[in-house]
Amino acid sequence: MIGKKMEDALNEQVNAELYSAYLYLSMESYFKSKNMNGFASWMRVQTQEEMSHTMKIYDFIDERGGRIVLKAIEGPPTQWDSPLAVFEAVYEHEQKVTGLIDDLVDLAIAERDHATNSFLQWFVSEQVEEEASADAAIQQLKMVESAPGGMFMLDRELGQRVFTPPAGEGEQ
Ligand SMILES: [Fe+2]
Ligand SMILES: [Fe+2]
């Protein structure tokens, strides 16, 4: 059975993951409005990943005998100055989420909740990838900034990304 403090903190993280999904969905709609369909599709995959993070934590709370409590999701921004500004916002957001995951790990250790600590290690590794993929997109965008047709090529390339559900998902 999960402790109350840990249960509350994981419920907060469910909300944070839903907000992440909401943010990336808003970024998808921004790219759609600019007819940048590859970037939009990249954001769709990002949203699907955040939904899978949400469900991973949701299922874990339930599995540990906790109670899932859903709260209001904050409205995301709807407008950015440029594709680069969007990805800089992604990077900034993912760094914030990494901090939240680190706080959860600290709490799990303080509460001597080894099961939750072990569960959270997947998210620790996932955040390394999340930050790296946002940073990679920023570097690519900076490279094509002055190259004619570069944005078109990058749009096509980012559009290749597909959603792969994390291992173990949908089992049980
Ligand atoms: Fe996430
Ligand atoms: Fe993320």
Coordinates of C-alpha atoms and ligand atoms in Angstrom, one line a residue:
M1 CA 0.0 0.0 0.0
I2 CA 1.3 3.4 -1.0
G3 CA 1.7 6.2 1.6
K4 CA -0.5 9.3 1.5
K5 CA 2.4 11.7 0.7
M6 CA 3.7 9.6 -2.2
E7 CA 0.1 9.1 -3.5
D8 CA -0.5 12.8 -3.5
A9 CA 2.8 13.5 -5.2
L10 CA 2.2 10.9 -7.9
N11 CA -1.3 12.4 -8.5
E12 CA 0.4 15.7 -9.0
Q13 CA 2.7 14.1 -11.6
V14 CA -0.3 12.6 -13.4
N15 CA -1.5 16.2 -13.8
A16 CA 1.9 17.3 -14.9
E17 CA 2.1 14.6 -17.6
L18 CA -1.4 15.5 -18.8
Y19 CA -0.3 19.2 -19.0
S20 CA 2.7 18.0 -21.0
A21 CA 0.4 16.2 -23.4
Y22 CA -1.8 19.3 -23.6
L23 CA 1.2 21.6 -24.3
Y24 CA 2.4 19.4 -27.1
L25 CA -1.1 19.1 -28.6
S26 CA -1.2 23.0 -28.6
M27 CA 2.2 23.0 -30.3
E28 CA 0.8 20.5 -32.9
S29 CA -2.0 22.9 -33.6
Y30 CA 0.4 25.8 -34.0
F31 CA 2.4 23.9 -36.6
K32 CA -0.8 22.8 -38.4
S33 CA -1.8 26.4 -38.7
K34 CA 1.5 27.1 -40.4
N35 CA 1.1 24.1 -42.7
M36 CA 4.2 22.5 -41.2
N37 CA 2.8 19.0 -41.1
G38 CA 6.1 17.2 -40.2
F39 CA 6.6 19.3 -37.1
A40 CA 2.9 18.8 -36.3
S41 CA 3.3 15.1 -36.6
W42 CA 6.4 15.1 -34.3
M43 CA 4.3 16.9 -31.7
R44 CA 1.5 14.3 -32.1
V45 CA 4.0 11.6 -31.2
Q46 CA 5.2 13.7 -28.3
T47 CA 1.7 14.0 -27.1
Q48 CA 1.2 10.2 -27.3
E49 CA 4.3 9.7 -25.3
E50 CA 3.0 12.0 -22.6
M51 CA -0.3 10.2 -22.5
S52 CA 1.6 6.9 -22.1
H53 CA 3.6 8.5 -19.2
T54 CA 0.3 9.6 -17.7
M55 CA -1.1 6.1 -17.9
K56 CA 2.0 4.5 -16.5
I57 CA 1.7 6.5 -13.3
Y58 CA -2.0 6.2 -13.2
D59 CA -1.8 2.4 -13.3
F60 CA 1.0 2.4 -10.8
I61 CA -1.0 4.4 -8.2
D62 CA -3.9 1.9 -8.7
E63 CA -1.6 -1.1 -8.5
R64 CA -0.2 0.1 -5.2
G65 CA -3.7 0.5 -3.7
G66 CA -3.8 4.2 -4.1
R67 CA -6.6 6.5 -5.3
I68 CA -6.2 8.4 -8.5
V69 CA -7.6 11.9 -8.2
L70 CA -7.7 14.0 -11.4
K71 CA -7.5 17.7 -11.2
A72 CA -8.0 20.6 -13.7
I73 CA -5.3 20.9 -16.4
E74 CA -3.9 24.3 -16.9
G75 CA -4.4 25.8 -20.3
P76 CA -1.2 25.8 -22.4
P77 CA 0.2 28.7 -24.5
T78 CA -1.2 28.8 -28.0
Q79 CA 1.3 31.0 -29.8
W80 CA 5.0 31.1 -30.4
D81 CA 7.3 33.4 -32.4
S82 CA 9.0 30.7 -34.5
P83 CA 9.5 27.0 -34.8
L84 CA 12.8 27.5 -32.9
A85 CA 10.9 29.2 -30.1
V86 CA 8.6 26.2 -29.9
F87 CA 11.4 23.7 -29.5
E88 CA 13.2 26.0 -27.0
A89 CA 9.9 25.9 -25.0
V90 CA 9.9 22.1 -25.3
Y91 CA 13.4 21.9 -23.9
E92 CA 12.6 24.3 -21.1
H93 CA 9.5 22.3 -20.2
E94 CA 11.3 18.9 -20.2
Q95 CA 14.0 20.3 -17.9
K96 CA 11.2 21.4 -15.6
V97 CA 9.7 17.9 -15.7
T98 CA 13.1 16.3 -15.0
G99 CA 13.2 18.4 -11.8
L100 CA 9.7 17.1 -10.8
I101 CA 10.8 13.5 -11.4
D102 CA 14.0 14.1 -9.3
D103 CA 11.8 15.5 -6.5
L104 CA 9.6 12.4 -6.7
V105 CA 12.7 10.2 -6.4
D106 CA 13.8 12.3 -3.4
L107 CA 10.5 11.8 -1.7
A108 CA 10.4 8.0 -2.4
I109 CA 13.8 7.8 -0.8
A110 CA 12.8 9.9 2.2
E111 CA 9.6 7.8 2.6
R112 CA 11.7 4.6 2.2
D113 CA 9.3 3.6 -0.6
H114 CA 11.6 1.4 -2.6
A115 CA 8.9 0.2 -5.0
T116 CA 8.1 3.7 -6.1
N117 CA 11.8 4.6 -6.3
S118 CA 12.4 1.6 -8.6
F119 CA 9.3 2.5 -10.7
L120 CA 10.5 6.1 -11.1
Q121 CA 13.9 5.1 -12.4
W122 CA 12.3 4.4 -15.8
F123 CA 11.2 8.1 -15.8
V124 CA 14.7 9.2 -14.8
S125 CA 16.1 7.6 -18.0
E126 CA 13.2 8.7 -20.1
Q127 CA 13.9 12.4 -19.2
V128 CA 17.5 12.1 -20.4
E129 CA 16.0 11.1 -23.8
E130 CA 13.3 13.8 -23.7
E131 CA 15.9 16.5 -23.1
A132 CA 18.2 15.1 -25.7
S133 CA 15.6 14.9 -28.5
A134 CA 14.4 18.5 -27.8
D135 CA 18.0 19.7 -27.8
A136 CA 18.7 17.9 -31.1
A137 CA 15.7 19.6 -32.8
I138 CA 17.0 23.0 -31.5
Q139 CA 20.4 22.3 -33.0
Q140 CA 18.9 21.2 -36.4
L141 CA 16.6 24.3 -36.5
K142 CA 19.6 26.6 -35.8
M143 CA 21.5 24.8 -38.6
V144 CA 18.8 25.3 -41.2
E145 CA 17.9 28.9 -40.2
S146 CA 19.8 30.4 -43.0
A147 CA 19.6 27.6 -45.5
P148 CA 17.0 27.9 -48.3
G149 CA 14.7 24.9 -48.3
G150 CA 16.2 23.7 -45.0
M151 CA 13.0 24.2 -43.1
F152 CA 11.2 22.1 -45.7
M153 CA 13.7 19.3 -45.4
L154 CA 13.6 19.4 -41.6
D155 CA 9.8 19.3 -41.6
R156 CA 9.9 16.1 -43.7
E157 CA 12.6 14.6 -41.5
L158 CA 10.8 15.3 -38.2
G159 CA 7.6 14.0 -39.8
Q160 CA 9.2 10.5 -39.9
R161 CA 9.1 10.1 -36.1
V162 CA 6.7 7.3 -35.0
F163 CA 5.2 6.5 -31.6
T164 CA 6.6 3.3 -30.0
P165 CA 4.8 2.3 -26.8
P166 CA 7.2 1.7 -23.9
A167 CA 8.1 -1.9 -23.2
G168 CA 5.6 -3.6 -20.9
E169 CA 2.7 -1.3 -21.9
G170 CA -0.6 -2.9 -22.3
E171 CA 0.6 -6.1 -20.6
Q172 CA -0.8 -7.3 -17.2
Ligands
FE1 FE 6.4 12.9 -19.6
FE2 FE 8.1 14.7 -21.8

